[in-house]
Coordinates of C-alpha atoms in Angstrom, one line a residue:
Chain A
M1 CA 23.8 19.1 -18.6
A2 CA 24.3 21.7 -21.3
S3 CA 20.9 21.3 -22.9
K4 CA 20.3 23.2 -26.1
L5 CA 16.6 22.8 -25.5
T6 CA 14.8 26.1 -25.1
R7 CA 13.1 27.0 -21.9
S8 CA 9.6 26.1 -22.1
N9 CA 7.9 26.5 -18.8
R10 CA 4.5 26.4 -20.0
A11 CA 4.7 23.1 -22.0
G12 CA 6.9 21.6 -19.2
W13 CA 4.4 22.3 -16.5
A14 CA 1.4 21.4 -18.7
F15 CA 3.0 18.0 -19.3
A16 CA 4.0 17.1 -15.8
L17 CA 1.0 18.6 -14.0
P18 CA -1.6 15.7 -14.5
A19 CA 0.8 13.3 -13.1
F20 CA 1.9 15.4 -10.3
T21 CA -1.7 16.3 -9.3
L22 CA -2.8 12.6 -9.0
L23 CA 0.3 11.7 -7.1
F24 CA -0.2 14.7 -4.8
L25 CA -3.9 13.9 -4.2
F26 CA -3.5 10.1 -3.7
I27 CA -0.1 9.6 -2.3
I28 CA 1.4 12.7 -0.8
L29 CA -1.7 14.2 0.7
P30 CA -2.8 10.9 2.4
F31 CA 0.8 10.4 3.5
F32 CA 0.7 13.8 5.5
F33 CA -2.9 12.9 6.7
A34 CA -1.5 9.6 8.1
F35 CA 0.8 11.7 10.4
W36 CA -2.0 14.1 11.3
F37 CA -4.5 11.4 12.0
S38 CA -2.0 9.5 14.2
L39 CA -2.0 12.6 16.5
T40 CA -5.9 12.9 16.7
N41 CA -8.7 10.7 17.6
Q42 CA -10.1 10.6 14.1
R43 CA -12.8 8.0 13.3
L44 CA -14.4 7.0 10.0
I45 CA -17.8 8.0 11.3
S46 CA -18.3 9.8 14.5
P47 CA -20.8 12.2 16.0
N48 CA -18.1 13.9 17.9
P49 CA -15.7 16.5 16.5
T50 CA -12.1 15.4 15.9
E51 CA -9.7 16.2 18.7
F52 CA -6.0 16.6 18.8
V53 CA -4.5 14.1 21.3
G54 CA -0.8 14.6 20.7
L55 CA 1.3 11.4 21.2
Q56 CA -1.3 9.7 23.2
N57 CA -2.1 7.1 20.5
Y58 CA 1.6 6.2 20.2
E59 CA 1.9 5.8 24.0
N60 CA -1.3 3.5 24.0
L61 CA 0.4 1.4 21.5
L62 CA 4.0 1.3 22.4
G63 CA 3.6 1.5 26.2
V64 CA 5.6 -1.4 27.8
A65 CA 6.9 -1.9 31.4
I66 CA 8.3 -4.6 33.6
V67 CA 6.6 -5.6 36.7
T68 CA 8.2 -7.8 39.4
L69 CA 5.9 -10.1 41.1
K70 CA 6.9 -11.3 44.6
P71 CA 5.9 -14.8 45.5
D72 CA 2.8 -15.4 47.6
R73 CA 3.7 -16.2 51.1
D74 CA 1.8 -17.9 53.9
E75 CA 1.6 -16.7 57.5
N76 CA 4.9 -18.3 58.3
N77 CA 6.5 -16.2 55.5
Q78 CA 7.0 -19.5 53.5
I79 CA 6.7 -19.3 49.7
I80 CA 3.4 -21.0 48.7
R81 CA 4.0 -23.6 46.0
D82 CA 1.4 -25.7 44.1
R83 CA 1.4 -29.4 43.8
D84 CA 4.0 -29.3 41.1
G85 CA 6.3 -27.2 43.0
E86 CA 5.6 -24.1 41.0
I87 CA 5.7 -20.9 43.0
S88 CA 2.4 -19.2 43.3
Y89 CA 2.3 -15.4 42.4
P90 CA -0.3 -12.7 42.9
R91 CA -2.2 -12.1 39.7
V92 CA -1.0 -9.4 37.4
R93 CA -4.4 -7.8 37.5
T94 CA -3.9 -6.8 41.2
I95 CA -1.2 -4.5 40.0
T96 CA -2.7 -3.1 36.6
R97 CA -6.1 -2.5 38.2
S98 CA -4.7 -1.1 41.4
P99 CA -5.1 2.6 42.1
D100 CA -1.6 2.4 43.8
F101 CA 0.1 1.8 40.4
P102 CA -1.5 4.4 38.0
Q103 CA 1.5 4.0 35.6
Y104 CA 0.5 0.3 35.0
K105 CA -3.2 1.1 34.4
G106 CA -4.8 -0.8 31.6
M107 CA -1.8 -2.9 30.7
R108 CA -2.0 -6.6 30.1
E109 CA 0.6 -9.4 30.5
W110 CA 2.6 -10.0 27.3
F111 CA 5.1 -12.6 28.7
R112 CA 7.1 -13.4 31.7
W113 CA 10.2 -15.1 33.0
Q114 CA 11.5 -16.4 36.3
S115 CA 14.3 -14.7 38.2
G116 CA 15.2 -16.3 41.5
D117 CA 11.9 -16.6 43.5
E118 CA 10.5 -13.5 41.7
A119 CA 8.7 -13.4 38.5
K120 CA 9.4 -10.6 35.9
V121 CA 6.3 -9.8 33.8
V122 CA 6.5 -7.6 30.8
V123 CA 3.2 -5.8 30.6
A124 CA 2.2 -3.9 27.5
K125 CA -0.7 -1.4 26.8
D126 CA -1.4 -3.2 23.5
V127 CA -0.4 -6.9 23.6
V128 CA -1.8 -7.7 20.2
F129 CA 0.2 -4.9 18.6
M130 CA 3.3 -6.1 20.3
K131 CA 2.7 -9.6 19.0
A132 CA 2.1 -8.2 15.5
L133 CA 5.4 -6.3 15.7
V134 CA 7.4 -9.3 16.9
N135 CA 5.7 -11.6 14.2
T136 CA 6.5 -9.1 11.5
M137 CA 10.1 -8.8 12.6
L138 CA 10.4 -12.7 12.8
F139 CA 8.8 -12.9 9.3
V140 CA 11.4 -10.5 7.9
L141 CA 14.4 -12.1 9.6
I142 CA 13.6 -15.6 8.5
I143 CA 12.3 -14.9 4.9
A144 CA 15.1 -12.6 3.8
P145 CA 17.8 -15.1 4.0
L146 CA 15.5 -17.9 2.9
Q147 CA 14.1 -16.3 -0.2
G148 CA 17.2 -14.3 -1.0
G149 CA 19.4 -17.4 -0.7
G150 CA 17.0 -19.7 -2.5
A151 CA 16.8 -17.2 -5.3
L152 CA 20.5 -16.9 -5.6
G153 CA 20.7 -20.7 -5.8
L154 CA 18.1 -20.7 -8.6
A155 CA 20.0 -17.9 -10.5
L156 CA 23.2 -20.0 -10.4
L157 CA 21.4 -23.1 -11.5
I158 CA 19.8 -21.3 -14.4
N159 CA 23.0 -19.4 -15.4
Q160 CA 24.6 -22.3 -17.3
K161 CA 24.8 -22.8 -21.0
L162 CA 22.5 -25.8 -21.5
R163 CA 20.0 -26.6 -24.2
G164 CA 16.5 -25.8 -23.2
I165 CA 17.6 -23.8 -20.1
N166 CA 15.1 -21.2 -20.9
A167 CA 12.2 -23.8 -20.2
F168 CA 13.4 -24.1 -16.8
R169 CA 13.7 -20.5 -16.2
T170 CA 10.1 -20.0 -17.4
I171 CA 9.0 -22.6 -14.9
Y172 CA 10.8 -21.3 -11.9
F173 CA 9.4 -17.8 -12.7
M174 CA 5.8 -19.1 -13.1
P175 CA 4.6 -18.7 -9.4
V176 CA 5.5 -15.0 -9.6
V177 CA 2.8 -14.2 -12.1
I178 CA 0.1 -15.8 -10.2
S179 CA -1.6 -13.8 -7.6
I180 CA -0.6 -14.1 -4.1
V181 CA -4.2 -14.3 -3.1
V182 CA -4.6 -17.2 -5.4
I183 CA -1.4 -18.8 -4.0
S184 CA -2.6 -18.4 -0.5
L185 CA -5.9 -20.2 -1.1
L186 CA -4.2 -22.9 -3.0
W187 CA -1.8 -23.6 -0.1
R188 CA -4.5 -23.5 2.3
F189 CA -5.7 -26.6 0.7
I190 CA -2.2 -28.0 0.6
Y191 CA -1.7 -27.2 4.2
D192 CA -5.1 -28.4 5.4
G193 CA -5.1 -30.7 8.4
D194 CA -7.6 -33.2 7.2
D195 CA -7.6 -33.3 3.4
G196 CA -4.3 -31.4 2.8
L197 CA -1.9 -32.6 0.0
L198 CA 1.1 -32.0 2.2
N199 CA 0.1 -34.3 5.1
N200 CA -1.2 -36.9 2.7
I201 CA 2.0 -37.0 0.5
V202 CA 4.3 -36.9 3.6
S203 CA 2.4 -39.7 5.4
A204 CA 2.3 -41.8 2.2
L205 CA 6.1 -41.3 1.7
T206 CA 6.7 -42.4 5.4
F207 CA 4.2 -45.2 5.2
G208 CA 1.9 -43.6 7.8
A209 CA 4.6 -42.9 10.4
F210 CA 4.0 -39.1 10.1
E211 CA 1.3 -37.6 12.3
P212 CA -0.8 -35.2 10.3
V213 CA -0.4 -31.6 11.3
D214 CA -2.9 -28.8 11.0
W215 CA -0.3 -26.5 9.6
L216 CA -2.3 -23.3 9.8
G217 CA -4.3 -24.1 12.7
N218 CA -1.4 -24.6 15.1
K219 CA 0.2 -21.6 16.6
D220 CA 3.7 -23.2 16.5
T221 CA 3.5 -24.0 12.6
A222 CA 1.3 -21.2 11.2
L223 CA 3.7 -18.4 10.7
G224 CA 6.4 -20.8 9.4
S225 CA 3.9 -22.3 6.9
I226 CA 3.2 -18.7 5.6
I227 CA 6.9 -18.0 5.4
V228 CA 7.6 -21.1 3.3
M229 CA 4.8 -20.4 0.9
S230 CA 5.7 -16.8 0.6
A231 CA 9.3 -17.7 -0.1
W232 CA 8.3 -20.2 -2.7
Q233 CA 6.1 -17.8 -4.6
A234 CA 8.4 -15.0 -4.9
M235 CA 11.8 -16.8 -5.4
G236 CA 11.6 -16.5 -9.2
F237 CA 11.3 -12.8 -8.9
H238 CA 14.5 -12.5 -7.0
M239 CA 16.2 -15.1 -9.1
V240 CA 15.8 -12.7 -12.1
I241 CA 17.3 -9.9 -10.2
W242 CA 20.2 -12.1 -9.1
L243 CA 20.5 -13.2 -12.7
S244 CA 20.9 -9.7 -14.2
G245 CA 23.6 -9.1 -11.4
L246 CA 25.4 -12.3 -12.5
Q247 CA 25.5 -11.0 -16.0
T248 CA 27.3 -7.9 -15.2
I249 CA 30.4 -9.8 -13.9
P250 CA 32.8 -9.8 -16.7
A251 CA 33.6 -13.1 -18.2
T252 CA 37.3 -12.4 -18.2
L253 CA 37.3 -12.7 -14.4
Y254 CA 36.0 -16.2 -14.8
E255 CA 38.7 -17.1 -17.4
V256 CA 41.4 -15.9 -15.1
A257 CA 39.9 -18.0 -12.1
A258 CA 39.8 -21.0 -14.5
I259 CA 43.5 -20.5 -15.5
E260 CA 44.5 -20.1 -11.8
G261 CA 42.8 -23.4 -11.4
S262 CA 40.3 -22.3 -8.6
S263 CA 37.8 -24.6 -7.4
R264 CA 34.1 -24.0 -7.9
W265 CA 33.8 -22.7 -4.3
Q266 CA 36.8 -20.4 -4.7
T267 CA 35.4 -19.0 -8.0
F268 CA 32.1 -18.3 -6.2
R269 CA 33.9 -16.8 -3.1
Y270 CA 36.3 -14.6 -4.9
V271 CA 34.7 -13.8 -8.2
T272 CA 30.9 -14.1 -8.2
W273 CA 30.1 -13.0 -4.7
P274 CA 32.1 -9.8 -4.7
G275 CA 30.5 -8.9 -8.1
L276 CA 27.0 -9.4 -6.6
R277 CA 27.5 -7.1 -3.8
N278 CA 25.1 -4.3 -4.9
T279 CA 22.6 -6.8 -6.1
A280 CA 22.6 -8.4 -2.8
V281 CA 21.8 -5.3 -1.1
L282 CA 19.0 -4.6 -3.6
V283 CA 17.5 -8.1 -3.2
L284 CA 17.6 -8.0 0.6
I285 CA 16.0 -4.6 0.7
V286 CA 13.2 -5.4 -1.8
I287 CA 12.5 -8.6 0.2
T288 CA 12.4 -6.8 3.5
M289 CA 10.2 -4.0 2.3
Q290 CA 7.8 -6.6 0.9
A291 CA 8.0 -8.6 3.9
F292 CA 7.0 -5.7 6.3
A293 CA 3.9 -5.1 4.1
L294 CA 2.7 -8.7 4.7
F295 CA -1.1 -8.7 4.5
S296 CA -2.8 -10.8 1.8
Q297 CA -1.4 -14.1 2.9
I298 CA -2.6 -13.4 6.5
D299 CA -6.0 -12.2 5.6
V300 CA -6.6 -15.1 3.2
M301 CA -5.0 -17.9 5.3
T302 CA -5.3 -17.2 9.0
K303 CA -6.8 -13.8 9.8
G304 CA -4.0 -13.3 12.4
G305 CA -4.8 -16.4 14.3
P306 CA -4.4 -18.9 15.9
L307 CA -3.9 -17.2 19.1
D308 CA -2.4 -14.1 17.4
S309 CA 0.4 -16.1 16.1
T310 CA 0.2 -14.6 12.6
Q311 CA -0.8 -11.1 13.6
T312 CA 1.2 -8.6 11.5
L313 CA 1.6 -4.8 11.4
V314 CA -0.4 -4.2 8.2
F315 CA -3.1 -6.6 9.2
Q316 CA -3.4 -4.7 12.5
A317 CA -3.5 -1.4 10.7
V318 CA -6.2 -2.5 8.4
Q319 CA -8.2 -4.1 11.2
R320 CA -8.2 -1.0 13.2
G321 CA -8.6 1.6 10.4
Y322 CA -11.2 -0.2 8.5
G323 CA -12.6 -2.9 10.6
K324 CA -13.0 -0.9 13.7
Q325 CA -13.3 2.3 11.9
D326 CA -10.5 3.7 14.1
I327 CA -8.8 5.8 11.5
S328 CA -6.3 7.2 14.1
G329 CA -5.4 3.8 15.4
G330 CA -4.7 2.5 11.9
S331 CA -2.7 5.6 11.1
V332 CA -0.4 5.3 14.0
I333 CA 0.5 1.7 12.9
S334 CA 0.9 3.0 9.4
V335 CA 3.3 5.7 10.5
I336 CA 5.4 3.3 12.6
L337 CA 5.5 1.1 9.5
F338 CA 6.8 4.0 7.5
F339 CA 9.6 4.8 9.8
I340 CA 10.7 1.2 9.9
V341 CA 10.8 1.2 6.0
L342 CA 12.5 4.6 5.9
T343 CA 15.3 3.3 8.2
I344 CA 15.7 0.3 5.8
S345 CA 16.2 2.5 2.8
L346 CA 18.6 4.7 4.6
I347 CA 20.6 1.5 5.3
Q348 CA 20.4 0.6 1.7
R349 CA 21.7 4.1 0.7
Y350 CA 24.5 3.6 3.1
L351 CA 25.5 0.2 1.9
T352 CA 25.5 1.1 -1.7
R353 CA 26.9 4.6 -1.3
E354 CA 30.3 4.3 -3.1
K355 CA 28.7 3.3 -6.3
R356 CA 27.2 6.7 -6.9
Chain B
M1 CA 31.2 -26.5 -27.6
A2 CA 33.0 -29.6 -28.4
L3 CA 31.9 -32.9 -26.9
V4 CA 34.7 -33.8 -24.6
S5 CA 35.4 -37.4 -23.4
G6 CA 32.0 -39.0 -24.2
Q7 CA 30.6 -41.0 -21.2
N8 CA 31.7 -38.8 -18.2
H9 CA 30.5 -35.7 -20.0
G10 CA 27.1 -37.3 -20.7
L11 CA 26.7 -38.3 -17.1
R12 CA 27.6 -34.9 -16.0
L13 CA 25.0 -33.4 -18.3
L14 CA 22.4 -35.9 -17.3
S15 CA 23.0 -34.9 -13.5
R16 CA 22.6 -31.3 -14.3
Y17 CA 19.3 -31.9 -16.0
L18 CA 18.2 -34.0 -13.2
V19 CA 18.8 -31.2 -10.6
L20 CA 17.0 -28.7 -12.8
A21 CA 14.0 -31.0 -13.3
L22 CA 13.8 -31.7 -9.5
V23 CA 13.7 -28.1 -8.8
A24 CA 11.2 -27.4 -11.6
M25 CA 9.0 -30.0 -9.9
V26 CA 8.9 -27.9 -6.7
F27 CA 7.6 -24.9 -8.7
L28 CA 5.3 -26.7 -11.1
F29 CA 3.7 -29.2 -8.9
P30 CA 1.5 -27.0 -6.8
L31 CA 0.2 -25.2 -9.9
L32 CA -0.4 -28.5 -11.7
F33 CA -2.2 -29.6 -8.6
M34 CA -4.5 -26.7 -8.7
V35 CA -5.4 -27.2 -12.3
V36 CA -5.8 -30.9 -12.1
S37 CA -7.9 -30.7 -8.9
S38 CA -10.3 -28.2 -10.6
F39 CA -11.5 -31.1 -12.9
K40 CA -12.1 -33.7 -10.2
P41 CA -15.3 -34.0 -8.2
D42 CA -14.5 -33.9 -4.4
G43 CA -14.8 -37.6 -3.8
Q44 CA -12.2 -38.3 -6.5
L45 CA -10.1 -35.3 -5.4
L46 CA -9.7 -36.3 -1.7
A47 CA -9.1 -39.9 -2.6
D48 CA -6.2 -38.8 -4.9
T49 CA -4.4 -36.4 -2.7
S50 CA -2.5 -39.2 -1.0
S51 CA -0.7 -40.3 -4.1
F52 CA 0.8 -39.0 -7.2
R53 CA -2.6 -39.3 -8.8
A54 CA -3.1 -35.8 -7.2
F55 CA -1.1 -34.5 -10.2
L56 CA -2.7 -36.6 -12.9
P57 CA -6.0 -36.0 -14.6
V58 CA -7.3 -39.5 -14.0
G59 CA -10.6 -40.9 -12.5
D60 CA -13.8 -39.0 -12.8
I61 CA -12.9 -35.9 -14.9
S62 CA -15.6 -33.4 -15.3
L63 CA -16.5 -29.6 -15.6
D64 CA -18.9 -29.7 -12.7
N65 CA -16.6 -27.7 -10.4
Y66 CA -16.6 -24.9 -13.0
A67 CA -20.4 -25.0 -13.2
A68 CA -20.8 -25.0 -9.5
A69 CA -18.2 -22.1 -9.2
F70 CA -20.3 -20.0 -11.7
Q71 CA -23.3 -20.7 -9.8
R72 CA -21.9 -19.7 -6.4
A73 CA -20.6 -16.3 -7.5
P74 CA -21.0 -13.9 -10.3
I75 CA -17.7 -14.8 -11.7
G76 CA -18.3 -13.4 -15.1
Q77 CA -19.1 -10.0 -13.6
F78 CA -16.0 -10.1 -11.4
M79 CA -13.8 -11.0 -14.4
L80 CA -15.0 -8.1 -16.5
N81 CA -14.6 -5.7 -13.6
S82 CA -11.0 -6.7 -13.1
M83 CA -10.2 -6.6 -16.8
F84 CA -11.9 -3.2 -17.1
V85 CA -10.0 -1.8 -14.2
T86 CA -6.9 -3.2 -15.3
I87 CA -7.0 -2.0 -18.9
V88 CA -8.2 1.6 -18.0
T89 CA -5.5 2.0 -15.4
V90 CA -2.7 0.7 -17.6
I91 CA -3.7 2.9 -20.5
G92 CA -4.0 6.0 -18.3
S93 CA -0.9 5.3 -16.4
I94 CA 1.2 5.0 -19.6
A95 CA -0.2 8.2 -21.1
I96 CA 0.1 10.3 -18.1
C97 CA 3.4 8.9 -16.7
S98 CA 5.2 9.0 -20.1
V99 CA 4.1 12.6 -20.9
A100 CA 5.4 13.7 -17.5
A101 CA 8.7 11.7 -18.0
F102 CA 9.0 13.3 -21.4
S103 CA 8.8 16.8 -19.8
F104 CA 11.2 15.9 -17.1
V105 CA 13.9 14.6 -19.6
F106 CA 13.5 16.8 -22.7
L107 CA 11.9 20.1 -21.6
N108 CA 13.8 22.6 -19.5
W109 CA 11.5 24.3 -17.1
T110 CA 11.5 26.0 -13.8
G111 CA 10.8 23.5 -10.9
R112 CA 11.4 20.4 -12.8
N113 CA 14.3 19.1 -10.6
I114 CA 12.3 19.7 -7.4
L115 CA 9.2 18.1 -8.8
L116 CA 11.0 15.0 -10.0
T117 CA 12.7 14.8 -6.7
I118 CA 9.4 14.9 -4.9
I119 CA 7.9 12.3 -7.2
L120 CA 10.8 9.9 -6.8
A121 CA 10.8 10.4 -3.0
T122 CA 7.2 8.9 -2.9
L123 CA 8.8 5.6 -4.0
I124 CA 9.6 5.0 -0.3
I125 CA 6.1 5.3 1.0
P126 CA 4.6 1.9 1.3
F127 CA 0.9 1.8 0.1
E128 CA 0.0 0.3 3.4
T129 CA 0.9 3.6 5.1
I130 CA -1.5 5.6 3.2
A131 CA -4.3 3.2 2.8
V132 CA -6.2 4.2 6.0
P133 CA -6.1 8.0 5.3
L134 CA -6.8 7.4 1.7
L135 CA -10.0 5.5 2.5
L136 CA -11.1 8.6 4.4
I137 CA -10.3 10.9 1.5
V138 CA -12.2 8.9 -1.1
S139 CA -15.1 8.3 1.1
K140 CA -15.4 12.1 1.5
L141 CA -14.8 13.1 -2.2
P142 CA -18.0 14.6 -3.5
W143 CA -16.9 15.1 -7.0
M144 CA -18.7 12.9 -9.3
G145 CA -20.2 11.0 -6.5
F146 CA -23.3 9.8 -8.1
E147 CA -23.9 6.8 -5.8
G148 CA -24.8 9.0 -2.8
M149 CA -22.7 12.0 -1.6
E150 CA -21.9 10.9 1.9
W151 CA -19.8 7.8 0.7
G152 CA -18.0 9.7 -2.0
W153 CA -16.3 7.3 -4.3
L154 CA -16.8 4.1 -2.4
N155 CA -18.3 1.3 -4.5
T156 CA -17.3 2.6 -7.9
Y157 CA -14.8 1.7 -10.6
R158 CA -13.1 5.2 -10.4
V159 CA -12.0 4.4 -6.8
Q160 CA -10.2 1.5 -8.1
I161 CA -8.6 3.2 -11.1
I162 CA -7.8 7.0 -10.4
P163 CA -5.7 6.5 -7.3
W164 CA -3.6 3.9 -9.1
I165 CA -2.9 5.7 -12.4
V166 CA 0.2 7.5 -11.3
D167 CA 3.1 6.0 -9.5
A168 CA 6.6 6.9 -9.2
L169 CA 7.9 3.6 -10.4
T170 CA 6.3 4.1 -13.9
I171 CA 7.6 7.6 -14.2
F172 CA 11.0 6.5 -13.1
L173 CA 10.9 3.7 -15.8
F174 CA 10.2 6.1 -18.5
V175 CA 12.7 8.8 -17.3
Q176 CA 15.5 6.2 -17.4
Y177 CA 14.6 5.0 -20.8
F178 CA 14.1 8.5 -22.2
K179 CA 17.6 9.6 -20.9
D180 CA 19.2 7.1 -23.2
L181 CA 17.3 8.3 -26.4
P182 CA 19.5 10.4 -28.7
R183 CA 18.8 14.1 -27.9
E184 CA 19.8 15.0 -31.4
L185 CA 16.6 13.6 -32.7
I186 CA 14.5 15.7 -30.5
E187 CA 16.5 18.7 -31.2
A188 CA 16.4 18.2 -34.9
A189 CA 12.5 17.9 -34.7
R190 CA 12.4 21.0 -32.6
V191 CA 14.5 22.9 -35.3
E192 CA 12.0 21.7 -37.9
G193 CA 9.4 23.5 -35.9
A194 CA 7.5 20.5 -34.5
S195 CA 5.5 21.2 -31.4
W196 CA 6.4 19.3 -28.1
L197 CA 3.2 17.3 -28.3
S198 CA 4.0 16.1 -31.8
I199 CA 7.6 15.3 -30.9
Y200 CA 6.3 13.1 -28.1
R201 CA 3.8 11.4 -30.3
R202 CA 5.8 11.1 -33.6
V203 CA 9.4 10.8 -32.3
V204 CA 9.5 9.6 -28.8
M205 CA 6.6 7.1 -28.6
P206 CA 7.5 5.1 -31.7
L207 CA 11.0 4.6 -30.1
S208 CA 9.5 3.5 -26.8
G209 CA 8.3 -0.1 -27.4
P210 CA 10.4 -1.8 -24.8
V211 CA 9.7 0.6 -22.0
L212 CA 5.9 0.6 -22.9
A213 CA 5.9 -3.2 -22.7
T214 CA 7.7 -3.1 -19.2
A215 CA 5.4 -0.4 -17.9
A216 CA 2.3 -2.2 -19.2
I217 CA 3.3 -5.7 -17.8
L218 CA 4.3 -4.3 -14.4
K219 CA 1.2 -2.3 -14.1
S220 CA -1.3 -5.0 -15.3
L221 CA 0.2 -7.6 -13.0
K222 CA -0.2 -5.0 -10.1
M223 CA -3.8 -4.2 -11.0
Y224 CA -5.1 -7.7 -11.8
N225 CA -3.1 -9.8 -9.4
E226 CA -2.2 -7.7 -6.5
Q227 CA -5.2 -5.6 -6.0
Y228 CA -6.6 -7.1 -2.9
L229 CA -6.3 -4.8 0.1
W230 CA -7.6 -1.6 -1.5
P231 CA -10.8 -3.1 -3.3
L232 CA -11.3 -5.0 -0.1
I233 CA -11.9 -1.8 1.9
V234 CA -13.4 0.4 -0.7
V235 CA -15.8 -1.9 -2.7
Q236 CA -18.6 -3.7 -1.0
D237 CA -20.8 -3.7 -4.0
E238 CA -21.0 -6.9 -6.0
A239 CA -21.4 -4.9 -9.4
H240 CA -17.9 -3.4 -9.1
R241 CA -16.0 -6.1 -7.3
P242 CA -12.8 -7.3 -8.8
I243 CA -12.1 -11.0 -9.1
M244 CA -9.5 -11.3 -6.3
V245 CA -12.0 -9.8 -3.7
G246 CA -14.7 -11.9 -5.3
L247 CA -12.9 -14.9 -3.7
G248 CA -14.7 -13.9 -0.5
Y249 CA -17.6 -16.2 -1.8
F250 CA -15.4 -19.2 -1.5
F251 CA -14.2 -18.6 2.0
Q252 CA -17.2 -20.2 3.5
L253 CA -16.7 -23.5 5.4
D254 CA -19.0 -25.6 3.4
V255 CA -17.3 -24.7 0.1
A256 CA -15.9 -27.7 -1.8
W257 CA -12.2 -27.7 -2.5
G258 CA -12.6 -28.7 -6.2
E259 CA -14.9 -25.7 -6.7
L260 CA -12.4 -23.3 -5.2
M261 CA -9.6 -24.8 -7.4
A262 CA -11.9 -24.3 -10.5
Y263 CA -12.2 -20.5 -9.4
L264 CA -8.4 -20.1 -8.9
T265 CA -7.6 -21.7 -12.2
L266 CA -10.0 -19.5 -13.8
I267 CA -8.2 -16.5 -12.3
S268 CA -4.9 -17.6 -13.3
V269 CA -5.4 -18.8 -16.8
P270 CA -5.4 -15.3 -18.4
V271 CA -2.3 -14.2 -16.7
L272 CA -0.6 -17.4 -17.2
A273 CA -1.4 -17.4 -21.0
F274 CA -0.2 -13.8 -21.2
Y275 CA 3.0 -14.8 -19.4
L276 CA 3.7 -17.9 -21.6
L277 CA 3.2 -15.8 -24.7
M278 CA 5.5 -13.1 -23.7
Q279 CA 7.8 -14.6 -21.1
R280 CA 10.9 -12.8 -22.3
A281 CA 9.2 -9.3 -22.0
F282 CA 7.9 -10.4 -18.5
I283 CA 11.2 -11.4 -17.2
A284 CA 13.0 -8.5 -18.8
S285 CA 10.5 -6.0 -17.1
I286 CA 11.2 -7.6 -13.6
A287 CA 14.9 -7.3 -14.3
S288 CA 14.7 -3.7 -15.3
T289 CA 13.2 -2.7 -12.0
G290 CA 16.0 -4.5 -10.2
V291 CA 19.0 -3.0 -12.0
K292 CA 18.3 0.6 -11.2
G293 CA 20.9 3.1 -10.2

């Protein structure tokens, strides 16, 4: 840019320095600290000096192995079965605590499956972390299409020329301006097993045929309930982003489509959707990033339970770094989270590259 | 918009509004339920949740829940804390970030490109990544640590404000906006002999209404609504606790739903009122963070 502005080093630095200093102190510095702490045994308060431990923390978190269990056999070499015909196996403990297998030391069973007569057991050094990782991934995979698709539906709905359409836009957007902490507590009441609105309304609508569910207290429904609520809360946000994408599509394209006599679906498929490509990438990336940071809902609604079914990465990072004052443990999870987010942004860069 | 073939058109219009209204119910009813519940004593409330009375202010309507909520927790204090932290952060953020963006766009100085690149690169760092080390840093900061040196900034207002003043998104918003301002204006003022500071104050700021509104809305939503994790770990002290963390009082098992709903309504009323007053600016500010690049 051929600027005629004079060089003004002193003024330039003086104006930018306050911002940069704060950013450096409170974002950049702790960011590098996170990497450093993840390689040490740093604690919040400790009588012992901090030591460098290399990748030990990562190994303790990510260590996974598969163990094959051979069936128990009696003296005739027959497989022992219990009354239901289930094969009996030696306890995993006999392997993870045995001095013969130092490589499995301290690991716990994560899950297992049957293969022939043998059982394959996946053992992990940190089963809770593994569950948190899987839950977070699951959350992201389900909420991205649900929330993104729902928001697109809302945007298409709101993008009509009707009298009073702005009132509807205002309503759809309303949950966005309410804090997620408030929303979480409100929905705790809605989801409640005994007094909850959801159970009450559904059982009234089905004339009592519906069995009340303790939505957040049941390990099969807890994560799903949190997903639905989260999608509901932020849908208006993404609706607005879709809407601004829709408005960049030239009206002439729609006129052409109308002249050609295309159906509604054809118009969407061949005019609207191609015009929304970059918006789609943006919406998906934003949802994904927010979803990986899932914390408040968990902290307010379930605290990771029941039976670790709603553990997430950030919840684990906070629990370790703050709750257990294990700064290094929290930092390791934070760094892993950062690499996941970094990968996603690189994917976004790649997907929207030709635009730049 | 001519009215085409009467009846058919009217039916289609009606069905469109019907769909819009049904969807609106999905978004409105939970919030309506919150507000209505806050006025019902628990007996009434639980009796009503099995019917559409749950959404109607009928039966015993009273302010008892509000009185009880105020008794349970120092809500006034929490509210003031949140407002104070939000206002100071928003003002500080706008002042410092806009000045920095001004220097990035209009001034030509050594290192500006690299500095701007570094700043924008931090957009990718999730706060959750730095929360744990940041906790260690602020707990060791001795500067101005009146409340006892060993805990540094813990349990203060400043720990809730200073780390949040500067963020790359706000700088980015200002930079994008300033880029579209006519440079001739600034050059003319420069030729007239105005100092950079007075150009910022007298030329650029008066033209920046929309971006100021956007930055202020996004930042205040962030500070008032989303500040949960950070104060949760750095503020244990009631006198400095913000309203979201003050909810902890209502986590106990014996707490009545009506009382909780009263507290949630109290938290939401200021931000909802603000939103309804300026909804166009709210929606525009969200849209402007989306259509970057």
